mmCIF file of C-alpha atoms and ligand atoms in Angstrom:
data_model
loop_
_atom_site.group_PDB
_atom_site.id
_atom_site.type_symbol
_atom_site.label_atom_id
_atom_site.label_comp_id
_atom_site.label_asym_id
_atom_site.label_seq_id
_atom_site.Cartn_x
_atom_site.Cartn_y
_atom_site.Cartn_z
ATOM 1 C CA UNK A 1 143.144 -205.386 54.059
ATOM 2 C CA UNK A 2 142.489 -201.364 53.925
ATOM 3 C CA UNK A 3 144.199 -198.962 52.150
ATOM 4 C CA UNK A 4 146.471 -195.789 54.281
ATOM 5 C CA UNK A 5 147.251 -192.714 53.322
ATOM 6 C CA UNK A 6 150.531 -190.688 53.756
ATOM 7 C CA UNK A 7 150.235 -186.736 52.954
ATOM 8 C CA UNK A 8 153.022 -185.357 51.803
ATOM 9 C CA UNK A 9 153.379 -181.493 53.187
ATOM 10 C CA UNK A 10 154.772 -179.931 50.061
ATOM 11 C CA UNK A 11 154.237 -176.416 49.575
ATOM 12 C CA UNK A 12 150.859 -177.615 48.547
ATOM 13 C CA UNK A 13 150.219 -181.177 50.484
ATOM 14 C CA UNK A 14 149.409 -183.894 48.807
ATOM 15 C CA UNK A 15 147.777 -187.177 49.859
ATOM 16 C CA UNK A 16 149.156 -190.452 48.778
ATOM 17 C CA UNK A 17 147.231 -193.463 49.110
ATOM 18 C CA UNK A 18 148.358 -196.837 48.991
ATOM 19 C CA UNK A 19 146.759 -200.203 49.081
ATOM 20 C CA UNK A 20 145.622 -203.293 47.513
ATOM 21 C CA UNK A 21 141.763 -203.098 45.502
ATOM 22 C CA UNK A 22 141.726 -199.727 45.906
ATOM 23 C CA UNK A 23 138.308 -197.571 45.690
ATOM 24 C CA UNK A 24 139.912 -195.768 42.876
ATOM 25 C CA UNK A 25 136.544 -193.765 41.578
ATOM 26 C CA UNK A 26 135.858 -192.753 45.178
ATOM 27 C CA UNK A 27 139.469 -191.244 46.221
ATOM 28 C CA UNK A 28 140.070 -189.331 43.547
ATOM 29 C CA UNK A 29 136.511 -187.843 44.092
ATOM 30 C CA UNK A 30 137.258 -187.591 47.649
ATOM 31 C CA UNK A 31 139.777 -185.055 46.164
ATOM 32 C CA UNK A 32 138.903 -183.179 43.282
ATOM 33 C CA UNK A 33 135.345 -182.577 42.187
ATOM 34 C CA UNK A 34 134.678 -185.022 39.254
ATOM 35 C CA UNK A 35 135.045 -183.309 35.057
ATOM 36 C CA UNK A 36 136.698 -183.873 32.034
ATOM 37 C CA UNK A 37 140.003 -185.456 32.495
ATOM 38 C CA UNK A 38 142.098 -187.929 29.977
ATOM 39 C CA UNK A 39 143.926 -190.709 30.844
ATOM 40 C CA UNK A 40 147.833 -191.139 29.965
ATOM 41 C CA UNK A 41 149.156 -194.602 29.971
ATOM 42 C CA UNK A 42 151.629 -196.330 28.049
ATOM 43 C CA UNK A 43 151.305 -199.189 25.750
ATOM 44 C CA UNK A 44 152.110 -202.305 28.549
ATOM 45 C CA UNK A 45 150.105 -200.784 31.384
ATOM 46 C CA UNK A 46 146.879 -199.268 29.209
ATOM 47 C CA UNK A 47 145.721 -202.624 27.654
ATOM 48 C CA UNK A 48 146.286 -204.368 31.225
ATOM 49 C CA UNK A 49 144.276 -201.607 33.257
ATOM 50 C CA UNK A 50 143.284 -198.528 31.593
ATOM 51 C CA UNK A 51 140.002 -199.832 31.130
ATOM 52 C CA UNK A 52 139.469 -200.666 34.658
ATOM 53 C CA UNK A 53 140.431 -197.299 35.550
ATOM 54 C CA UNK A 54 138.214 -195.444 33.106
ATOM 55 C CA UNK A 55 135.206 -197.341 34.437
ATOM 56 C CA UNK A 56 136.161 -196.578 37.905
ATOM 57 C CA UNK A 57 136.006 -192.717 37.466
ATOM 58 C CA UNK A 58 133.192 -192.993 34.883
ATOM 59 C CA UNK A 59 131.012 -194.537 37.469
ATOM 60 C CA UNK A 60 132.199 -191.532 39.974
ATOM 61 C CA UNK A 61 131.141 -189.668 37.579
ATOM 62 C CA UNK A 62 133.922 -188.440 35.411
ATOM 63 C CA UNK A 63 133.848 -187.926 31.922
ATOM 64 C CA UNK A 64 137.006 -189.515 30.170
ATOM 65 C CA UNK A 65 137.169 -187.578 26.935
ATOM 66 C CA UNK A 66 140.293 -189.995 26.108
ATOM 67 C CA UNK A 67 143.394 -192.339 26.209
ATOM 68 C CA UNK A 68 146.804 -191.049 25.509
ATOM 69 C CA UNK A 69 148.766 -194.164 24.837
ATOM 70 C CA UNK A 70 152.778 -193.720 23.989
ATOM 71 C CA UNK A 71 155.296 -196.373 23.608
ATOM 72 C CA UNK A 72 156.481 -198.448 26.436
ATOM 73 C CA UNK A 73 159.517 -197.161 27.844
ATOM 74 C CA UNK A 74 162.110 -194.141 28.188
ATOM 75 C CA UNK A 75 162.081 -193.305 24.936
ATOM 76 C CA UNK A 76 158.526 -192.116 25.341
ATOM 77 C CA UNK A 77 160.420 -189.649 27.363
ATOM 78 C CA UNK A 78 161.140 -187.594 24.122
ATOM 79 C CA UNK A 79 160.642 -183.754 22.671
ATOM 80 C CA UNK A 80 158.693 -185.618 19.994
ATOM 81 C CA UNK A 81 156.561 -187.442 22.437
ATOM 82 C CA UNK A 82 155.699 -184.349 24.394
ATOM 83 C CA UNK A 83 154.710 -182.670 21.526
ATOM 84 C CA UNK A 84 152.654 -185.221 20.360
ATOM 85 C CA UNK A 85 150.820 -185.645 23.940
ATOM 86 C CA UNK A 86 150.095 -182.245 23.895
ATOM 87 C CA UNK A 87 148.713 -182.110 20.561
ATOM 88 C CA UNK A 88 146.548 -185.091 21.368
ATOM 89 C CA UNK A 89 145.185 -183.162 24.248
ATOM 90 C CA UNK A 90 143.973 -180.022 22.688
ATOM 91 C CA UNK A 91 142.252 -182.145 19.952
ATOM 92 C CA UNK A 92 140.626 -184.090 22.699
ATOM 93 C CA UNK A 93 139.316 -180.344 24.044
ATOM 94 C CA UNK A 94 140.757 -180.685 27.467
ATOM 95 C CA UNK A 95 139.915 -177.244 29.182
ATOM 96 C CA UNK A 96 141.870 -175.994 31.892
ATOM 97 C CA UNK A 97 139.364 -177.703 34.529
ATOM 98 C CA UNK A 98 140.382 -180.787 32.894
ATOM 99 C CA UNK A 99 142.522 -183.625 34.743
ATOM 100 C CA UNK A 100 144.765 -185.518 33.469
ATOM 101 C CA UNK A 101 145.611 -189.356 35.338
ATOM 102 C CA UNK A 102 149.055 -190.620 34.429
ATOM 103 C CA UNK A 103 148.273 -194.399 34.661
ATOM 104 C CA UNK A 104 151.747 -196.078 34.800
ATOM 105 C CA UNK A 105 155.557 -196.488 35.212
ATOM 106 C CA UNK A 106 158.307 -193.187 36.209
ATOM 107 C CA UNK A 107 158.054 -193.051 32.642
ATOM 108 C CA UNK A 108 154.188 -191.895 32.092
ATOM 109 C CA UNK A 109 154.676 -189.967 35.382
ATOM 110 C CA UNK A 110 157.729 -188.166 34.208
ATOM 111 C CA UNK A 111 155.958 -187.503 30.644
ATOM 112 C CA UNK A 112 152.120 -187.013 31.779
ATOM 113 C CA UNK A 113 153.059 -184.890 34.712
ATOM 114 C CA UNK A 114 155.435 -182.457 32.439
ATOM 115 C CA UNK A 115 152.211 -182.234 29.922
ATOM 116 C CA UNK A 116 149.886 -182.081 32.731
ATOM 117 C CA UNK A 117 152.191 -179.043 33.991
ATOM 118 C CA UNK A 118 152.487 -177.325 31.082
ATOM 119 C CA UNK A 119 149.646 -178.029 28.789
ATOM 120 C CA UNK A 120 147.226 -174.697 29.354
ATOM 121 C CA UNK A 121 149.827 -173.602 32.016
ATOM 122 C CA UNK A 122 148.879 -176.513 33.885
ATOM 123 C CA UNK A 123 146.019 -178.766 34.827
ATOM 124 C CA UNK A 124 145.074 -181.356 38.112
ATOM 125 C CA UNK A 125 147.304 -184.201 37.532
ATOM 126 C CA UNK A 126 146.790 -187.282 39.830
ATOM 127 C CA UNK A 127 149.485 -190.104 39.667
ATOM 128 C CA UNK A 128 148.551 -193.225 39.498
ATOM 129 C CA UNK A 129 152.215 -195.119 39.463
ATOM 130 C CA UNK A 130 151.806 -198.725 38.480
ATOM 131 C CA UNK A 131 155.432 -200.162 38.316
ATOM 132 C CA UNK A 132 156.920 -200.370 41.809
ATOM 133 C CA UNK A 133 159.829 -197.842 41.490
ATOM 134 C CA UNK A 134 156.629 -195.179 40.677
ATOM 135 C CA UNK A 135 155.361 -196.167 43.897
ATOM 136 C CA UNK A 136 158.127 -195.914 46.244
ATOM 137 C CA UNK A 137 159.908 -193.084 44.217
ATOM 138 C CA UNK A 138 159.349 -190.969 41.309
ATOM 139 C CA UNK A 139 155.271 -190.213 41.787
ATOM 140 C CA UNK A 140 156.263 -188.642 44.761
ATOM 141 C CA UNK A 141 158.445 -185.484 45.237
ATOM 142 C CA UNK A 142 156.591 -183.321 42.597
ATOM 143 C CA UNK A 143 159.954 -183.606 39.621
ATOM 144 C CA UNK A 144 158.679 -184.355 36.061
ATOM 145 C CA UNK A 145 160.208 -184.092 32.968
ATOM 146 C CA UNK A 146 161.751 -185.900 29.637
ATOM 147 C CA UNK A 147 165.351 -186.199 28.007
ATOM 148 C CA UNK A 148 167.306 -184.822 25.547
ATOM 149 C CA UNK A 149 169.441 -186.612 22.733
ATOM 150 C CA UNK A 150 172.130 -184.967 25.024
ATOM 151 C CA UNK A 151 171.289 -186.311 27.914
ATOM 152 C CA UNK A 152 168.633 -187.987 30.647
ATOM 153 C CA UNK A 153 165.896 -185.596 32.376
ATOM 154 C CA UNK A 154 167.745 -182.353 30.783
ATOM 155 C CA UNK A 155 164.355 -180.624 30.863
ATOM 156 C CA UNK A 156 161.095 -180.248 33.179
ATOM 157 C CA UNK A 157 159.602 -178.840 36.080
ATOM 158 C CA UNK A 158 158.445 -179.241 39.776
ATOM 159 C CA UNK A 159 155.162 -179.665 39.458
ATOM 160 C CA UNK A 160 152.628 -181.488 42.676
ATOM 161 C CA UNK A 161 149.878 -183.676 41.742
ATOM 162 C CA UNK A 162 146.638 -183.470 43.675
ATOM 163 C CA UNK A 163 146.479 -187.119 44.819
ATOM 164 C CA UNK A 164 148.775 -189.865 44.412
ATOM 165 C CA UNK A 165 146.479 -193.736 43.973
ATOM 166 C CA UNK A 166 148.687 -196.754 44.314
ATOM 167 C CA UNK A 167 146.957 -199.941 43.789
ATOM 168 C CA UNK A 168 149.147 -202.854 45.104
ATOM 169 C CA UNK A 169 147.006 -204.765 42.457
ATOM 170 C CA UNK A 170 148.802 -203.020 39.811
ATOM 171 C CA UNK A 171 152.302 -205.192 40.405
ATOM 172 C CA UNK A 172 150.630 -208.144 39.656
ATOM 173 C CA UNK A 173 151.247 -207.823 36.298
ATOM 174 C CA UNK A 174 154.630 -206.356 36.504
ATOM 175 C CA UNK A 175 157.250 -207.987 35.656
ATOM 176 C CA UNK A 176 159.732 -209.378 38.437
ATOM 177 C CA UNK A 177 162.969 -207.583 37.382
ATOM 178 C CA UNK A 178 161.211 -204.112 37.408
ATOM 179 C CA UNK A 179 160.321 -205.264 41.054
ATOM 180 C CA UNK A 180 163.776 -205.720 41.405
ATOM 181 C CA UNK A 181 164.345 -202.666 40.100
ATOM 182 C CA UNK A 182 162.605 -200.555 42.396
ATOM 183 C CA UNK A 183 163.668 -201.825 45.474
ATOM 184 C CA UNK A 184 167.114 -200.427 44.755
ATOM 185 C CA UNK A 185 165.326 -197.156 45.880
ATOM 186 C CA UNK A 186 163.348 -198.651 49.044
ATOM 187 C CA UNK A 187 167.330 -200.327 50.092
ATOM 188 C CA UNK A 188 168.616 -196.728 49.279
ATOM 189 C CA UNK A 189 165.884 -194.915 51.270
ATOM 190 C CA UNK A 190 166.195 -197.686 54.253
ATOM 191 C CA UNK A 191 170.027 -197.172 54.597
ATOM 192 C CA UNK A 192 169.599 -193.353 54.363
ATOM 193 C CA UNK A 193 166.722 -193.506 57.167
ATOM 194 C CA UNK A 194 167.906 -196.225 59.578
ATOM 195 C CA UNK A 195 165.666 -197.154 62.409
ATOM 196 C CA UNK A 196 162.443 -198.942 61.735
ATOM 197 C CA UNK A 197 162.616 -198.218 57.960
ATOM 198 C CA UNK A 198 166.207 -200.082 57.853
ATOM 199 C CA UNK A 199 164.438 -203.237 59.714
ATOM 200 C CA UNK A 200 161.568 -203.288 57.706
ATOM 201 C CA UNK A 201 164.552 -203.805 54.577
ATOM 202 C CA UNK A 202 163.830 -207.656 55.770
ATOM 203 C CA UNK A 203 160.583 -208.250 54.220
ATOM 204 C CA UNK A 204 162.289 -207.714 50.974
ATOM 205 C CA UNK A 205 161.898 -211.615 50.055
ATOM 206 C CA UNK A 206 158.193 -211.813 51.092
ATOM 207 C CA UNK A 207 158.041 -208.393 48.701
ATOM 208 C CA UNK A 208 159.572 -209.964 45.966
ATOM 209 C CA UNK A 209 156.272 -213.108 46.572
ATOM 210 C CA UNK A 210 153.912 -210.817 45.746
ATOM 211 C CA UNK A 211 152.638 -210.558 50.198
ATOM 212 C CA UNK A 212 150.678 -207.553 50.211
ATOM 213 C CA UNK A 213 151.403 -206.251 53.587
ATOM 214 C CA UNK A 214 155.259 -206.583 52.633
ATOM 215 C CA UNK A 215 154.645 -204.558 49.938
ATOM 216 C CA UNK A 216 151.992 -201.982 51.763
ATOM 217 C CA UNK A 217 154.676 -201.874 54.498
ATOM 218 C CA UNK A 218 157.668 -200.815 52.302
ATOM 219 C CA UNK A 219 155.719 -198.574 49.705
ATOM 220 C CA UNK A 220 154.243 -196.579 52.886
ATOM 221 C CA UNK A 221 157.932 -196.662 54.317
ATOM 222 C CA UNK A 222 159.696 -195.066 51.595
ATOM 223 C CA UNK A 223 156.707 -192.975 50.761
ATOM 224 C CA UNK A 224 156.846 -191.664 54.031
ATOM 225 C CA UNK A 225 160.758 -191.114 54.173
ATOM 226 C CA UNK A 226 160.468 -189.497 50.563
ATOM 227 C CA UNK A 227 157.525 -186.969 51.780
ATOM 228 C CA UNK A 228 159.402 -186.162 54.334
ATOM 229 C CA UNK A 229 162.438 -185.439 52.818
ATOM 230 C CA UNK A 230 160.673 -183.597 50.081
ATOM 231 C CA UNK A 231 158.981 -181.356 52.982
ATOM 232 C CA UNK A 232 162.071 -180.390 54.076
ATOM 233 C CA UNK A 233 163.984 -179.013 50.711
ATOM 234 C CA UNK A 234 160.941 -179.311 47.841
ATOM 235 C CA UNK A 235 163.089 -177.383 45.088
ATOM 236 C CA UNK A 236 166.358 -179.811 45.739
ATOM 237 C CA UNK A 237 168.947 -176.728 47.621
ATOM 238 C CA UNK A 238 169.853 -179.187 50.246
ATOM 239 C CA UNK A 239 168.743 -182.470 52.148
ATOM 240 C CA UNK A 240 167.001 -183.592 49.038
ATOM 241 C CA UNK A 241 170.517 -184.590 47.720
ATOM 242 C CA UNK A 242 171.020 -187.389 49.744
ATOM 243 C CA UNK A 243 168.587 -189.253 47.660
ATOM 244 C CA UNK A 244 171.455 -189.314 45.476
ATOM 245 C CA UNK A 245 172.904 -192.115 47.383
ATOM 246 C CA UNK A 246 174.170 -194.540 44.949
ATOM 247 C CA UNK A 247 173.238 -192.290 42.046
ATOM 248 C CA UNK A 248 176.809 -190.507 41.684
ATOM 249 C CA UNK A 249 178.238 -194.075 40.056
ATOM 250 C CA UNK A 250 174.941 -195.132 39.134
ATOM 251 C CA UNK A 251 174.479 -192.240 36.341
ATOM 252 C CA UNK A 252 177.734 -193.082 35.268
ATOM 253 C CA UNK A 253 177.654 -196.613 34.877
ATOM 254 C CA UNK A 254 174.169 -196.265 32.971
ATOM 255 C CA UNK A 255 175.401 -194.063 30.580
ATOM 256 C CA UNK A 256 179.046 -196.103 30.532
ATOM 257 C CA UNK A 257 176.856 -199.042 28.997
ATOM 258 C CA UNK A 258 174.653 -196.815 26.711
ATOM 259 C CA UNK A 259 171.862 -197.307 28.959
ATOM 260 C CA UNK A 260 171.994 -200.986 28.583
ATOM 261 C CA UNK A 261 171.937 -201.213 31.720
ATOM 262 C CA UNK A 262 168.941 -201.472 34.475
ATOM 263 C CA UNK A 263 168.837 -198.379 36.509
ATOM 264 C CA UNK A 264 168.273 -200.248 39.562
ATOM 265 C CA UNK A 265 171.236 -202.766 38.890
ATOM 266 C CA UNK A 266 173.580 -199.454 38.316
ATOM 267 C CA UNK A 267 172.092 -197.902 41.850
ATOM 268 C CA UNK A 268 173.409 -201.299 43.338
ATOM 269 C CA UNK A 269 176.567 -201.117 42.459
ATOM 270 C CA UNK A 270 176.430 -197.321 42.947
ATOM 271 C CA UNK A 271 175.647 -198.355 46.346
ATOM 272 C CA UNK A 272 178.347 -200.697 46.735
ATOM 273 C CA UNK A 273 180.911 -198.352 45.686
ATOM 274 C CA UNK A 274 179.413 -195.784 47.825
ATOM 275 C CA UNK A 275 179.956 -198.295 50.958
ATOM 276 C CA UNK A 276 183.686 -198.437 49.984
ATOM 277 C CA UNK A 277 184.266 -194.660 49.486
ATOM 278 C CA UNK A 278 182.568 -194.644 53.056
ATOM 279 C CA UNK A 279 184.294 -197.407 54.507
ATOM 280 C CA UNK A 280 187.772 -195.735 53.907
ATOM 281 C CA UNK A 281 186.584 -191.962 55.041
ATOM 282 C CA UNK A 282 184.546 -193.414 58.333
ATOM 283 C CA UNK A 283 186.134 -196.460 59.258
ATOM 284 C CA UNK A 284 182.773 -198.106 59.287
ATOM 285 C CA UNK A 285 182.413 -201.247 56.708
ATOM 286 C CA UNK A 286 178.437 -201.266 55.933
ATOM 287 C CA UNK A 287 179.850 -203.464 52.404
ATOM 288 C CA UNK A 288 178.276 -206.665 53.479
ATOM 289 C CA UNK A 289 175.023 -205.356 55.343
ATOM 290 C CA UNK A 290 174.375 -203.890 51.448
ATOM 291 C CA UNK A 291 175.113 -206.744 49.721
ATOM 292 C CA UNK A 292 172.721 -208.750 51.970
ATOM 293 C CA UNK A 293 169.800 -206.559 51.141
ATOM 294 C CA UNK A 294 170.799 -206.435 47.257
ATOM 295 C CA UNK A 295 171.099 -210.796 47.381
ATOM 296 C CA UNK A 296 167.239 -210.213 48.642
ATOM 297 C CA UNK A 297 166.271 -208.158 45.879
ATOM 298 C CA UNK A 298 167.623 -209.688 43.241
ATOM 299 C CA UNK A 299 170.588 -207.456 42.325
ATOM 300 C CA UNK A 300 173.920 -207.595 41.685
ATOM 301 C CA UNK A 301 176.850 -206.781 43.291
ATOM 302 C CA UNK A 302 178.989 -206.126 40.145
ATOM 303 C CA UNK A 303 178.827 -205.616 36.538
ATOM 304 C CA UNK A 304 181.246 -207.160 34.574
ATOM 305 C CA UNK A 305 181.854 -205.516 30.562
ATOM 306 C CA UNK A 306 180.905 -201.756 31.640
ATOM 307 C CA UNK A 307 184.383 -200.151 30.664
ATOM 308 C CA UNK A 308 186.054 -198.289 33.929
ATOM 309 C CA UNK A 309 187.490 -195.661 31.365
ATOM 310 C CA UNK A 310 183.838 -194.383 29.942
ATOM 311 C CA UNK A 311 182.523 -194.568 33.365
ATOM 312 C CA UNK A 312 184.912 -192.195 34.732
ATOM 313 C CA UNK A 313 184.651 -189.931 31.844
ATOM 314 C CA UNK A 314 180.604 -190.100 32.666
ATOM 315 C CA UNK A 315 181.368 -189.178 36.266
ATOM 316 C CA UNK A 316 183.474 -186.653 35.304
ATOM 317 C CA UNK A 317 180.258 -184.699 33.205
ATOM 318 C CA UNK A 318 177.967 -185.513 36.358
ATOM 319 C CA UNK A 319 176.577 -182.032 37.027
ATOM 320 C CA UNK A 320 176.125 -183.108 40.423
ATOM 321 C CA UNK A 321 180.148 -182.614 40.845
ATOM 322 C CA UNK A 322 181.258 -179.889 42.385
ATOM 323 C CA UNK A 323 183.816 -177.880 39.737
ATOM 324 C CA UNK A 324 184.928 -175.363 42.014
ATOM 325 C CA UNK A 325 188.783 -175.625 41.423
ATOM 326 C CA UNK A 326 188.351 -177.522 38.114
ATOM 327 C CA UNK A 327 190.429 -180.769 39.455
ATOM 328 C CA UNK A 328 189.194 -183.960 39.588
ATOM 329 C CA UNK A 329 187.142 -184.513 42.977
ATOM 330 C CA UNK A 330 183.848 -185.412 43.142
ATOM 331 C CA UNK A 331 180.856 -184.484 45.619
ATOM 332 C CA UNK A 332 179.477 -187.904 47.216
ATOM 333 C CA UNK A 333 176.807 -188.871 49.487
ATOM 334 C CA UNK A 334 178.179 -191.272 52.100
ATOM 335 C CA UNK A 335 176.951 -193.057 54.561
ATOM 336 C CA UNK A 336 178.553 -192.737 58.288
ATOM 337 C CA UNK A 337 176.686 -195.175 59.551
ATOM 338 C CA UNK A 338 173.168 -196.778 58.832
ATOM 339 C CA UNK A 339 170.397 -193.805 59.127
ATOM 340 C CA UNK A 340 173.682 -191.391 58.965
ATOM 341 C CA UNK A 341 173.629 -190.026 55.254
ATOM 342 C CA UNK A 342 176.607 -186.890 54.906
ATOM 343 C CA UNK A 343 176.508 -185.192 52.033
ATOM 344 C CA UNK A 344 178.770 -183.730 50.086
ATOM 345 C CA UNK A 345 181.699 -185.610 50.882
ATOM 346 C CA UNK A 346 184.993 -184.763 48.259
ATOM 347 C CA UNK A 347 186.470 -187.957 46.886
ATOM 348 C CA UNK A 348 189.892 -187.630 44.854
ATOM 349 C CA UNK A 349 189.183 -189.158 41.512
ATOM 350 C CA UNK A 350 191.843 -192.065 42.109
ATOM 351 C CA UNK A 351 189.827 -193.643 45.065
ATOM 352 C CA UNK A 352 186.582 -193.129 42.665
ATOM 353 C CA UNK A 353 188.458 -195.143 39.680
ATOM 354 C CA UNK A 354 189.617 -197.936 42.421
ATOM 355 C CA UNK A 355 186.557 -198.373 43.889
ATOM 356 C CA UNK A 356 184.450 -198.726 40.551
ATOM 357 C CA UNK A 357 186.669 -200.361 39.150
ATOM 358 C CA UNK A 358 186.169 -203.638 42.089
ATOM 359 C CA UNK A 359 182.997 -203.524 40.674
ATOM 360 C CA UNK A 360 183.193 -203.617 36.680
ATOM 361 C CA UNK A 361 185.452 -206.475 36.004
HETATM 362 N N1 NAD B 1 160.294 -188.055 39.090
HETATM 363 C C1 NAD B 1 160.927 -188.416 40.054
HETATM 364 O O1 NAD B 1 161.424 -188.307 40.962
HETATM 365 C C2 NAD B 1 162.062 -190.156 39.108
HETATM 366 C C3 NAD B 1 162.421 -190.109 39.989
HETATM 367 C C4 NAD B 1 162.909 -191.825 39.793
HETATM 368 C C5 NAD B 1 163.091 -192.257 38.246
HETATM 369 N N2 NAD B 1 162.444 -191.348 37.449
HETATM 370 C C6 NAD B 1 162.111 -191.619 36.055
HETATM 371 O O2 NAD B 1 161.459 -193.126 36.336
HETATM 372 C C7 NAD B 1 161.869 -193.855 35.098
HETATM 373 C C8 NAD B 1 161.452 -195.078 35.011
HETATM 374 O O3 NAD B 1 160.427 -195.652 36.103
HETATM 375 P P1 NAD B 1 160.254 -197.438 35.887
HETATM 376 O O4 NAD B 1 161.847 -197.472 36.306
HETATM 377 O O5 NAD B 1 158.963 -197.084 36.584
HETATM 378 O O6 NAD B 1 159.802 -197.250 34.087
HETATM 379 P P2 NAD B 1 158.660 -197.660 33.356
HETATM 380 O O7 NAD B 1 157.932 -196.566 33.276
HETATM 381 O O8 NAD B 1 159.586 -197.727 32.169
HETATM 382 O O9 NAD B 1 157.997 -198.502 33.750
HETATM 383 C C9 NAD B 1 159.167 -199.804 33.680
HETATM 384 C C10 NAD B 1 158.349 -201.109 32.505
HETATM 385 O O10 NAD B 1 157.077 -201.437 33.110
HETATM 386 C C11 NAD B 1 156.156 -201.110 32.718
HETATM 387 N N3 NAD B 1 155.030 -201.952 33.519
HETATM 388 C C12 NAD B 1 154.884 -200.320 34.539
HETATM 389 N N4 NAD B 1 154.121 -200.861 35.057
HETATM 390 C C13 NAD B 1 153.476 -201.947 34.885
HETATM 391 C C14 NAD B 1 152.605 -203.031 35.475
HETATM 392 N N5 NAD B 1 151.720 -202.782 36.280
HETATM 393 N N6 NAD B 1 152.249 -204.199 34.698
HETATM 394 C C15 NAD B 1 153.427 -204.316 33.389
HETATM 395 N N7 NAD B 1 154.075 -203.632 33.182
HETATM 396 C C16 NAD B 1 154.235 -202.846 33.721
HETATM 397 C C17 NAD B 1 156.083 -200.071 32.073
HETATM 398 O O11 NAD B 1 155.487 -200.516 30.593
HETATM 399 C C18 NAD B 1 157.951 -200.528 31.657
HETATM 400 O O12 NAD B 1 157.614 -201.047 30.443
HETATM 401 C C19 NAD B 1 162.911 -193.260 34.232
HETATM 402 O O13 NAD B 1 162.354 -192.435 33.049
HETATM 403 C C20 NAD B 1 163.465 -192.198 35.571
HETATM 404 O O14 NAD B 1 163.716 -190.850 35.067
HETATM 405 C C21 NAD B 1 161.522 -190.033 38.035
HETATM 406 ZN ZN1 ZN B 2 167.417 -194.030 41.201
#
């Protein structure tokens, strides 16, 4: 099966190459002159895939100075892990001409990308996403960063990679629930996009079964859609906010569950809440459409046991809330119809409480 390329028309455009069995050495060296580099990865992905990536790069003339491995999981998006990674790069002797390859899921991409964007005021970054979520979402768009004890993603920057290369073979080792988590973002974008992408969501079952054609189609659809949105609004002044569909409530549910809830599950339920708010606003009921897609992806319809009061409190703290008059109105991305998102819809605290309440017990 041949690979496919999507060009992200950012301020500085970059290609996203997707396919099984990628000739990584050749693809990378077509975009960047081989030179010194470091591989950035985590403790799960490193032992599985770093040696082959290193071999492919060295075979194409790259000098791999070392591999920096952080513990797998969100806790590596910390100031401590960031500082440690910078120190290790300096000790490896990576210079301004060097390249960082971020091989891993969204955690590695966000942390490795922030390191690449700030070490020596920025070295070249290549994203090698290995989780489904990273392939369809986080590796594209240029947002990188880390967490603070005070909250997720509070420190970061826009750092454009030179190249994104997603080898679908990497997904063979990914735990099944991580495919489901990534599918939450694909479903989100398919609903926002409508048209052919929405129809392709019928491939979710095949994708979960590991069908490479289905995976390729869904990754390409997602990347193309996100690339289009990002091209319109790279620095998030407007349109890019539609990508928060399901996330206003999703983030609040994650916080209310002390992050003992998978992001994909939280977003799944967040989208269902948005669907019921959309029904009230636009008199069009897309709840069944949402539920069928979530079923196909192995995602839940509700998250019992998440305290409603805590979710509402977290909603109040959400940085995306419009606090113009200080009242408990929230701003939502809703769907007037499949493929017709509406931004900035004001929703009252009572409506939000009712819609979330129906999904947390
Ligand atoms: N920058 C953005 O635009 C953006 C967008 C969405 C999410 N994110 C961030 O992405 C992160 C979530 O990303 P994620 O879901 O990929 O999490 P993750 O990076 O923690 O990966 C999930 C798990 O899968 C493992 N893994 C990854 N690839 C694997 C493979 N091929 N085989 C076996 N195991 C593998 C990881 O080690 C980890 O345990 C969050 O920190 C989130 O904030 C960023
Ligand atoms: Zn998300």
